[in-house]
mmCIF file of N, CA and C in Angstrom:
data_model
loop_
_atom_site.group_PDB
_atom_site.id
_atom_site.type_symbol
_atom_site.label_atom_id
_atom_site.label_comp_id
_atom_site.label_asym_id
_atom_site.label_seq_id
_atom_site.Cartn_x
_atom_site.Cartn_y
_atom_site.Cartn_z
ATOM 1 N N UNK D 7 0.842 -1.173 0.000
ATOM 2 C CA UNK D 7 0.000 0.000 0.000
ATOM 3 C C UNK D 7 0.894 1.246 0.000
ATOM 4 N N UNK D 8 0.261 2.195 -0.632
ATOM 5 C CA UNK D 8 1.202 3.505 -0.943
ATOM 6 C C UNK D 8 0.189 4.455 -0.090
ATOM 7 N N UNK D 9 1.560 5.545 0.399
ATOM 8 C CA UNK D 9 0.968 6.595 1.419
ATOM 9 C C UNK D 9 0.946 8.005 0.683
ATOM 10 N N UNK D 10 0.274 8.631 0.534
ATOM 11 C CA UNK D 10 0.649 10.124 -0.311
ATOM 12 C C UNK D 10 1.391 11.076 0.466
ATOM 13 N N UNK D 11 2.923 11.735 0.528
ATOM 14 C CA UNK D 11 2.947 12.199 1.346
ATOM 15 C C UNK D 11 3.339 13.602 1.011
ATOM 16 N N UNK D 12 2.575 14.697 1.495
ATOM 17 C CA UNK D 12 2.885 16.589 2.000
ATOM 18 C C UNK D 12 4.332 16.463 2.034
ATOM 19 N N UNK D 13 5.183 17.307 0.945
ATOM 20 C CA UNK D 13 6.476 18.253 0.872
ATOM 21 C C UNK D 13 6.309 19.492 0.802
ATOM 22 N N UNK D 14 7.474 20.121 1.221
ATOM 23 C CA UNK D 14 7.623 21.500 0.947
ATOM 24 C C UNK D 14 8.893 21.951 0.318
ATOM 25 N N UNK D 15 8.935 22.566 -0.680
ATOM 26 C CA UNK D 15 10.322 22.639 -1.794
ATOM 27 C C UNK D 15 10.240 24.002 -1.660
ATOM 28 N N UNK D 16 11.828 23.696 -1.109
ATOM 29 C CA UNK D 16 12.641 25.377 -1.393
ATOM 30 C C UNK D 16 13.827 25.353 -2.766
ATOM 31 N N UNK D 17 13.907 25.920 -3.463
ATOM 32 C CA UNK D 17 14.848 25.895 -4.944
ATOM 33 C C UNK D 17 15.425 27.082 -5.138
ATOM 34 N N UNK D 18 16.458 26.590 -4.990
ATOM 35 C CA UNK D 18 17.709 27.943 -5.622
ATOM 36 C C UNK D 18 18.422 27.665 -6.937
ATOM 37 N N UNK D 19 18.508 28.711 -7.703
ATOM 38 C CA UNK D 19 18.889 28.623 -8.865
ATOM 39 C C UNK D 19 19.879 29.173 -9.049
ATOM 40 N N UNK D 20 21.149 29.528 -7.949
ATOM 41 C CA UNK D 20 22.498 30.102 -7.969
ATOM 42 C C UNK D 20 23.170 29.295 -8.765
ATOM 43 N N UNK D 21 24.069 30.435 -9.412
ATOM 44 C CA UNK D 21 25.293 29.720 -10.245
ATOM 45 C C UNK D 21 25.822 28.568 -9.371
ATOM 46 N N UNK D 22 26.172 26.994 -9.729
ATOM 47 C CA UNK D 22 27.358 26.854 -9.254
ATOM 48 C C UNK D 22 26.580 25.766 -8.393
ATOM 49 N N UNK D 23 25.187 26.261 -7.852
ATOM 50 C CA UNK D 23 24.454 25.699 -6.672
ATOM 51 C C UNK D 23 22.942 25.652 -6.622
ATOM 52 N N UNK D 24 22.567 24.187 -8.284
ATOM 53 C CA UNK D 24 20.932 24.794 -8.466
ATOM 54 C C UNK D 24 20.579 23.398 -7.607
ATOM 55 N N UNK D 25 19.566 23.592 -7.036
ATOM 56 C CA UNK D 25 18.892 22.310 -5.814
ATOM 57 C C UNK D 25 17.200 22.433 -5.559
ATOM 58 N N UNK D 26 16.787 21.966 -5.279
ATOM 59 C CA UNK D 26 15.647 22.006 -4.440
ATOM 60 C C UNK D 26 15.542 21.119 -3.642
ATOM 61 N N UNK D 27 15.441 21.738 -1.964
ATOM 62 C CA UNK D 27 15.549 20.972 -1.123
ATOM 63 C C UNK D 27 14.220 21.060 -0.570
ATOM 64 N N UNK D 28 13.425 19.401 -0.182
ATOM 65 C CA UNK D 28 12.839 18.706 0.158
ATOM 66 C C UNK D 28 12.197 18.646 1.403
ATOM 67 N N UNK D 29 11.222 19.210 2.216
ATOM 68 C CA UNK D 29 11.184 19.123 3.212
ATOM 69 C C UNK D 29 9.577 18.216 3.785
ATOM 70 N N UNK D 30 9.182 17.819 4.675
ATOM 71 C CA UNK D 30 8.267 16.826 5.150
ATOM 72 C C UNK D 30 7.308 18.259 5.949
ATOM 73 N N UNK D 31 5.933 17.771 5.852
ATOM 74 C CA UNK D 31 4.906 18.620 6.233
ATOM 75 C C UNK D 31 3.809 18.186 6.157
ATOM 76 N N UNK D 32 2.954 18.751 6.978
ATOM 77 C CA UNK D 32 2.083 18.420 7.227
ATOM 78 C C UNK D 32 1.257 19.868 6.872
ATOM 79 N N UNK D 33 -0.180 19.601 5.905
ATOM 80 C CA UNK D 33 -0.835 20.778 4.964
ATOM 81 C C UNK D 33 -2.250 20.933 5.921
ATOM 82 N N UNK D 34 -2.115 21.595 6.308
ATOM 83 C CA UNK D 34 -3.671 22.432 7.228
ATOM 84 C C UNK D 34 -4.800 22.801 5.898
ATOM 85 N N UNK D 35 -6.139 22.668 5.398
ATOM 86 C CA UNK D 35 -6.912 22.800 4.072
ATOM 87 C C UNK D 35 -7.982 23.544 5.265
ATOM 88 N N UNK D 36 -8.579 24.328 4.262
ATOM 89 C CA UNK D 36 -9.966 25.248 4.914
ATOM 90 C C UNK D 36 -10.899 24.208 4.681
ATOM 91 N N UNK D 37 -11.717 23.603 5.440
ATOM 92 C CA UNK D 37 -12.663 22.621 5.371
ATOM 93 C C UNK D 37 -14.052 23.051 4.473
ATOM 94 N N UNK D 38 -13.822 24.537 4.477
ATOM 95 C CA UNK D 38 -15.136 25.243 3.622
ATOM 96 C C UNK D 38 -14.701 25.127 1.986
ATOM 97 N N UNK D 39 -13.184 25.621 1.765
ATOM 98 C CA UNK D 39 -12.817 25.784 0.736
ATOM 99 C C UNK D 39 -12.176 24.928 -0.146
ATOM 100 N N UNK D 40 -11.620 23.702 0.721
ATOM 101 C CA UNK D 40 -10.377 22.537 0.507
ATOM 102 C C UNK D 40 -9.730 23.611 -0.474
ATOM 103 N N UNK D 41 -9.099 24.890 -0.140
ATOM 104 C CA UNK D 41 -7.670 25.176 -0.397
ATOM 105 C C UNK D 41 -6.775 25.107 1.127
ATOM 106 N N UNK D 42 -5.729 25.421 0.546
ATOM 107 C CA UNK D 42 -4.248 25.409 1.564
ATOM 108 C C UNK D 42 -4.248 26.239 2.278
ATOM 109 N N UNK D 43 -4.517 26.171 3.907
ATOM 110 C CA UNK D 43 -5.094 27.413 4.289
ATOM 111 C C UNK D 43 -3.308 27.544 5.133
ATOM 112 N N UNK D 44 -2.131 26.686 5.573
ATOM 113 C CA UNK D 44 -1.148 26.720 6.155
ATOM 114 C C UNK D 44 -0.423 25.335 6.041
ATOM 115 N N UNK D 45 0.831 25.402 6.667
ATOM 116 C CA UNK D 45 1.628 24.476 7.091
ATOM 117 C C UNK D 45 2.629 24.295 8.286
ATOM 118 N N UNK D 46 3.010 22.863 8.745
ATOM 119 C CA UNK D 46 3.975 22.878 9.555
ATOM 120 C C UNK D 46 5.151 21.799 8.799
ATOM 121 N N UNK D 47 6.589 22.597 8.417
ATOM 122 C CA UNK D 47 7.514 22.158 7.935
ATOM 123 C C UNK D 47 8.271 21.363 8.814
ATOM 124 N N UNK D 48 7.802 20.099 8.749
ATOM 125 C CA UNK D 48 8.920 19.039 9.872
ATOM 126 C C UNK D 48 9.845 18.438 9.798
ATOM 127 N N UNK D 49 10.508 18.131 8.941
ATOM 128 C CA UNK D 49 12.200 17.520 8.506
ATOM 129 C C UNK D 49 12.532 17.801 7.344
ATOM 130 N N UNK D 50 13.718 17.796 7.209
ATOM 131 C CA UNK D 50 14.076 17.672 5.537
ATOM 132 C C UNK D 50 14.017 16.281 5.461
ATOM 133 N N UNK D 51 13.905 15.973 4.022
ATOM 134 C CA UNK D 51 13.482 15.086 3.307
ATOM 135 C C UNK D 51 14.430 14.716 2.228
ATOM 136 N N UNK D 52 15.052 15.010 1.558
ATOM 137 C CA UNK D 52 16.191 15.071 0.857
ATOM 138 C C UNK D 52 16.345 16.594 -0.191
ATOM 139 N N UNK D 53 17.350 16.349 -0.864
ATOM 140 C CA UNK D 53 17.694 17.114 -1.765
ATOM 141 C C UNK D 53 17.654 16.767 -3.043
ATOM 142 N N UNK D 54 17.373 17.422 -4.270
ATOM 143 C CA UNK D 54 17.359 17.181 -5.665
ATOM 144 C C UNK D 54 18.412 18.203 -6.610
ATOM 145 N N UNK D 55 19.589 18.143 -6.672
ATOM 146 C CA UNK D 55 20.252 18.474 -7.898
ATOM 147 C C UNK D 55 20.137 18.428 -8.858
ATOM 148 N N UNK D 56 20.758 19.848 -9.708
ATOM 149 C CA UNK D 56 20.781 19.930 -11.116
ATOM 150 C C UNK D 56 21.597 20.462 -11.655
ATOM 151 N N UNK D 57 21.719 20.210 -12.574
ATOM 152 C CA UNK D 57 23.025 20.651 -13.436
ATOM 153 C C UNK D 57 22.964 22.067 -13.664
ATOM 154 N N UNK D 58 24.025 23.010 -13.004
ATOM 155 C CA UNK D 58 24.050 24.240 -13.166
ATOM 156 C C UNK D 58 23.750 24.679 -14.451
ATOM 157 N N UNK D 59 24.659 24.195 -15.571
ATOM 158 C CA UNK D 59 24.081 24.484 -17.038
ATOM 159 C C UNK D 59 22.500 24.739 -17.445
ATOM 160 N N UNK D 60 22.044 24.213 -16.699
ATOM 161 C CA UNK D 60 20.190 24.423 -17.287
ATOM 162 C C UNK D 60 19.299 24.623 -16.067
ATOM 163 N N UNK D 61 19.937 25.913 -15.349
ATOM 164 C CA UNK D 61 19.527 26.166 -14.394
ATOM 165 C C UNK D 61 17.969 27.330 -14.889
ATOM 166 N N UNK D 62 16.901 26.129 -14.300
ATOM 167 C CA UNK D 62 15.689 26.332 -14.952
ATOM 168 C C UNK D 62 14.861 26.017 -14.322
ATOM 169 N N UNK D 63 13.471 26.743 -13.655
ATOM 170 C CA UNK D 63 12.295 26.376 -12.815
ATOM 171 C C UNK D 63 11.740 25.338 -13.848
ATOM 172 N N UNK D 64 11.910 25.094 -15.130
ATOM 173 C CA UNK D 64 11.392 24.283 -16.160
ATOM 174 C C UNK D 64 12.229 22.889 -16.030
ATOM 175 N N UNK D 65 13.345 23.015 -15.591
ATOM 176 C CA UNK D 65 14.227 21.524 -15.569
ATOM 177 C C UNK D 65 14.222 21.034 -14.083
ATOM 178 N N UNK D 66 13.963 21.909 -13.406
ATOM 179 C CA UNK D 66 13.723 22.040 -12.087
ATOM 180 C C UNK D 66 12.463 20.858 -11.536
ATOM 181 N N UNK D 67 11.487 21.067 -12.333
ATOM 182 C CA UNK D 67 10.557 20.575 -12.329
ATOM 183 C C UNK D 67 10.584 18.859 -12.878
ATOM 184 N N UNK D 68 10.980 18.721 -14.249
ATOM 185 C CA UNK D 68 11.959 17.575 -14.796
ATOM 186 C C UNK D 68 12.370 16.769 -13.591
ATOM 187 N N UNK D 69 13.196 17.551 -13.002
ATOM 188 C CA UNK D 69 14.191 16.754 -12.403
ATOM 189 C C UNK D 69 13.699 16.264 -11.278
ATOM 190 N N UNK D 70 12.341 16.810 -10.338
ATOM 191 C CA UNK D 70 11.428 16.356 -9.094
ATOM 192 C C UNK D 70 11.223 15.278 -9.878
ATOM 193 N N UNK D 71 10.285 15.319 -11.178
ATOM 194 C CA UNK D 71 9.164 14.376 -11.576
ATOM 195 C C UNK D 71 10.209 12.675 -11.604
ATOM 196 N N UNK D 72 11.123 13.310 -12.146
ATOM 197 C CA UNK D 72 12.183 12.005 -12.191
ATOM 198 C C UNK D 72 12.195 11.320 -11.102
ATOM 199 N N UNK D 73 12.474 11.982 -9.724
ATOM 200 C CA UNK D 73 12.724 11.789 -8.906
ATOM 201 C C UNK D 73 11.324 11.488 -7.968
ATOM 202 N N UNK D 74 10.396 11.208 -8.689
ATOM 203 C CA UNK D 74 9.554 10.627 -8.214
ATOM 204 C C UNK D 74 8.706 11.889 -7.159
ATOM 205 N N UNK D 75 8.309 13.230 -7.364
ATOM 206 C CA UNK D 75 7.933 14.239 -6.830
ATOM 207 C C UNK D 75 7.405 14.627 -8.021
ATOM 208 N N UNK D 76 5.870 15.354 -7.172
ATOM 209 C CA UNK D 76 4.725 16.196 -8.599
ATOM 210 C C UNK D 76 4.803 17.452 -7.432
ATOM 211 N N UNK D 77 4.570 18.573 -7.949
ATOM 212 C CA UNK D 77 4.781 19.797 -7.746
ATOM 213 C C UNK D 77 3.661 20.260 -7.548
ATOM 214 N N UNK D 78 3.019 20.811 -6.754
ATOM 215 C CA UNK D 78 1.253 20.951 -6.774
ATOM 216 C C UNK D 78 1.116 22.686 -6.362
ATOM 217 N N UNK D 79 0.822 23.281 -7.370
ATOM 218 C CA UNK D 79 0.620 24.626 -7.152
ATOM 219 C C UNK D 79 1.911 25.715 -8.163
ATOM 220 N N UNK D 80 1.550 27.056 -7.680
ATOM 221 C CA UNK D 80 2.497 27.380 -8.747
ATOM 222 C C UNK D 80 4.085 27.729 -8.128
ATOM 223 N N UNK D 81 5.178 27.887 -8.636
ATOM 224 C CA UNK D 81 6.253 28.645 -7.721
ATOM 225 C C UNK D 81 5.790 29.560 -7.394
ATOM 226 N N UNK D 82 6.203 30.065 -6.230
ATOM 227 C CA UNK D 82 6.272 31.318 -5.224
ATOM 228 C C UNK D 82 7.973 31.822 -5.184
ATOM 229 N N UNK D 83 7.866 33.041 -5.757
ATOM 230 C CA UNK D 83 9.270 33.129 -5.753
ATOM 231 C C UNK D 83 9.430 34.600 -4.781
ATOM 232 N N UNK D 84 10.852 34.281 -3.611
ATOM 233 C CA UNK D 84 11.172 35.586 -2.731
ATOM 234 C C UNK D 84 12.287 35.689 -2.504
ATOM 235 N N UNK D 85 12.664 36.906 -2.062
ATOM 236 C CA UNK D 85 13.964 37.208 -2.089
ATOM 237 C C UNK D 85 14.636 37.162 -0.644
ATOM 238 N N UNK D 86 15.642 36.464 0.247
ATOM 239 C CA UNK D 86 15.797 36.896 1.328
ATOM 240 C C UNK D 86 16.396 38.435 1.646
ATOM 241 N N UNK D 87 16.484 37.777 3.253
ATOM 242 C CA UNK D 87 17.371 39.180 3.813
ATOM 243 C C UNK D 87 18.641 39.697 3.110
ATOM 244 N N UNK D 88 19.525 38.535 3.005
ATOM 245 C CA UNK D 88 20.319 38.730 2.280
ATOM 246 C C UNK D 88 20.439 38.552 0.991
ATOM 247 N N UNK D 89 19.231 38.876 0.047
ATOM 248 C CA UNK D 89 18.846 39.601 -1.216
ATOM 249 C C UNK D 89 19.384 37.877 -2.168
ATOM 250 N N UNK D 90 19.330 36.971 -1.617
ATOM 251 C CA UNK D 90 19.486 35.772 -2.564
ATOM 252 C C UNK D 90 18.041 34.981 -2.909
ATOM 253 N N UNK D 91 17.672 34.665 -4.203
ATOM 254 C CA UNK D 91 16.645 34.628 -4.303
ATOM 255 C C UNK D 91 16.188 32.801 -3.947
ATOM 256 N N UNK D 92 14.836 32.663 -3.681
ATOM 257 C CA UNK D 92 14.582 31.697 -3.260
ATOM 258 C C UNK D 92 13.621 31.343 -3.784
ATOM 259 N N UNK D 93 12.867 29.913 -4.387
ATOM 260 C CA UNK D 93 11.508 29.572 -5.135
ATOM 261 C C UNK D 93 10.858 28.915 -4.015
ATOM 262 N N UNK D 94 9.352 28.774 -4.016
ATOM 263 C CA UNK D 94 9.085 27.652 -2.918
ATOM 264 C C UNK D 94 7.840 27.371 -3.411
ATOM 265 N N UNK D 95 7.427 25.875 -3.256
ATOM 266 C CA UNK D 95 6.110 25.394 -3.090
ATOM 267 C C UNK D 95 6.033 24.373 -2.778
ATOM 268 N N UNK D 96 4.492 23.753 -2.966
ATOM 269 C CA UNK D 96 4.101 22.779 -2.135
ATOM 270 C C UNK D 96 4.469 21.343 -3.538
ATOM 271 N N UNK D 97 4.688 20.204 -2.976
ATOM 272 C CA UNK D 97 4.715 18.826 -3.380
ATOM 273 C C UNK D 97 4.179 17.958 -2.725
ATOM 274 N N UNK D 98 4.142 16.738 -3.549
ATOM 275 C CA UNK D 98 3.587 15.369 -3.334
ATOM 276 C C UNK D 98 4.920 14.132 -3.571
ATOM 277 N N UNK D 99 4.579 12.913 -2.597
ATOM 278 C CA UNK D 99 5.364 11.901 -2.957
ATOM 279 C C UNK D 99 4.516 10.453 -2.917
ATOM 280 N N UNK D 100 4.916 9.696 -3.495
ATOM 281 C CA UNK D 100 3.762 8.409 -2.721
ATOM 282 C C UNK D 100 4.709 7.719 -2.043
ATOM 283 N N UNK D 101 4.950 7.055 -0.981
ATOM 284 C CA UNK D 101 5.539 6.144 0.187
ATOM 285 C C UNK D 101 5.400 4.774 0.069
ATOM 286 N N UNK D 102 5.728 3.980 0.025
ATOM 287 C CA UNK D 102 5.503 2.293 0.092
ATOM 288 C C UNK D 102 5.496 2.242 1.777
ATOM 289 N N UNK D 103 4.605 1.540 2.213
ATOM 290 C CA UNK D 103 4.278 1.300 3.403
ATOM 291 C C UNK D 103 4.481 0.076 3.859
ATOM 292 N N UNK D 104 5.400 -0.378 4.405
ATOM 293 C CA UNK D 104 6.226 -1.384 4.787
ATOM 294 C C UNK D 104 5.372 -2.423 5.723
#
């Protein structure tokens, strides 16, 4: 039996250093609306590399699906404090349940 399980993807697209890292969560839904009303981000989960050369929210995406991750919603893209930019959204995985 397979488990569906809530990620949360943060993706940087720095030269040198393109990733999206993986994190475990749990998705709070408005019971009126079944949209995403919050979250609580509880572990990382792994990381997904990419080849700096095709550093791309488009290969970016590629490279989850490969990796067995669907992307659910659109990027959210922000900039930190220290002005480096950051993508984020929500994902899916399915689990084999042991």
């Amino acid at each position: 039996m397979t488990e569906l399980t809530d990620l949360y993807v943060i993706a940087r697209l720095d030269a040198g250093d393109t990733a999206a890292d993986l994190y475990s969560c749990e998705v709070y839904y408005d019971h009126g609306t079944g949209t995403c009303h919050g979250r609580t981000v509880e572990s990382w989960w792994e990381s997904v590399r990419l080849d700096p050369e095709v550093a791309a929210l488009e290969a970016l995406d590629q490279a989850l699906s490969v990796a067995g991750y669907a992307r659910v919603g659109q990027w959210r893209k922000r900039a930190t404090d220290s002005g480096a930019v950051r993508y984020f959204a929500d994902a899916t995985t399915c689990v084999e349940e042991l």
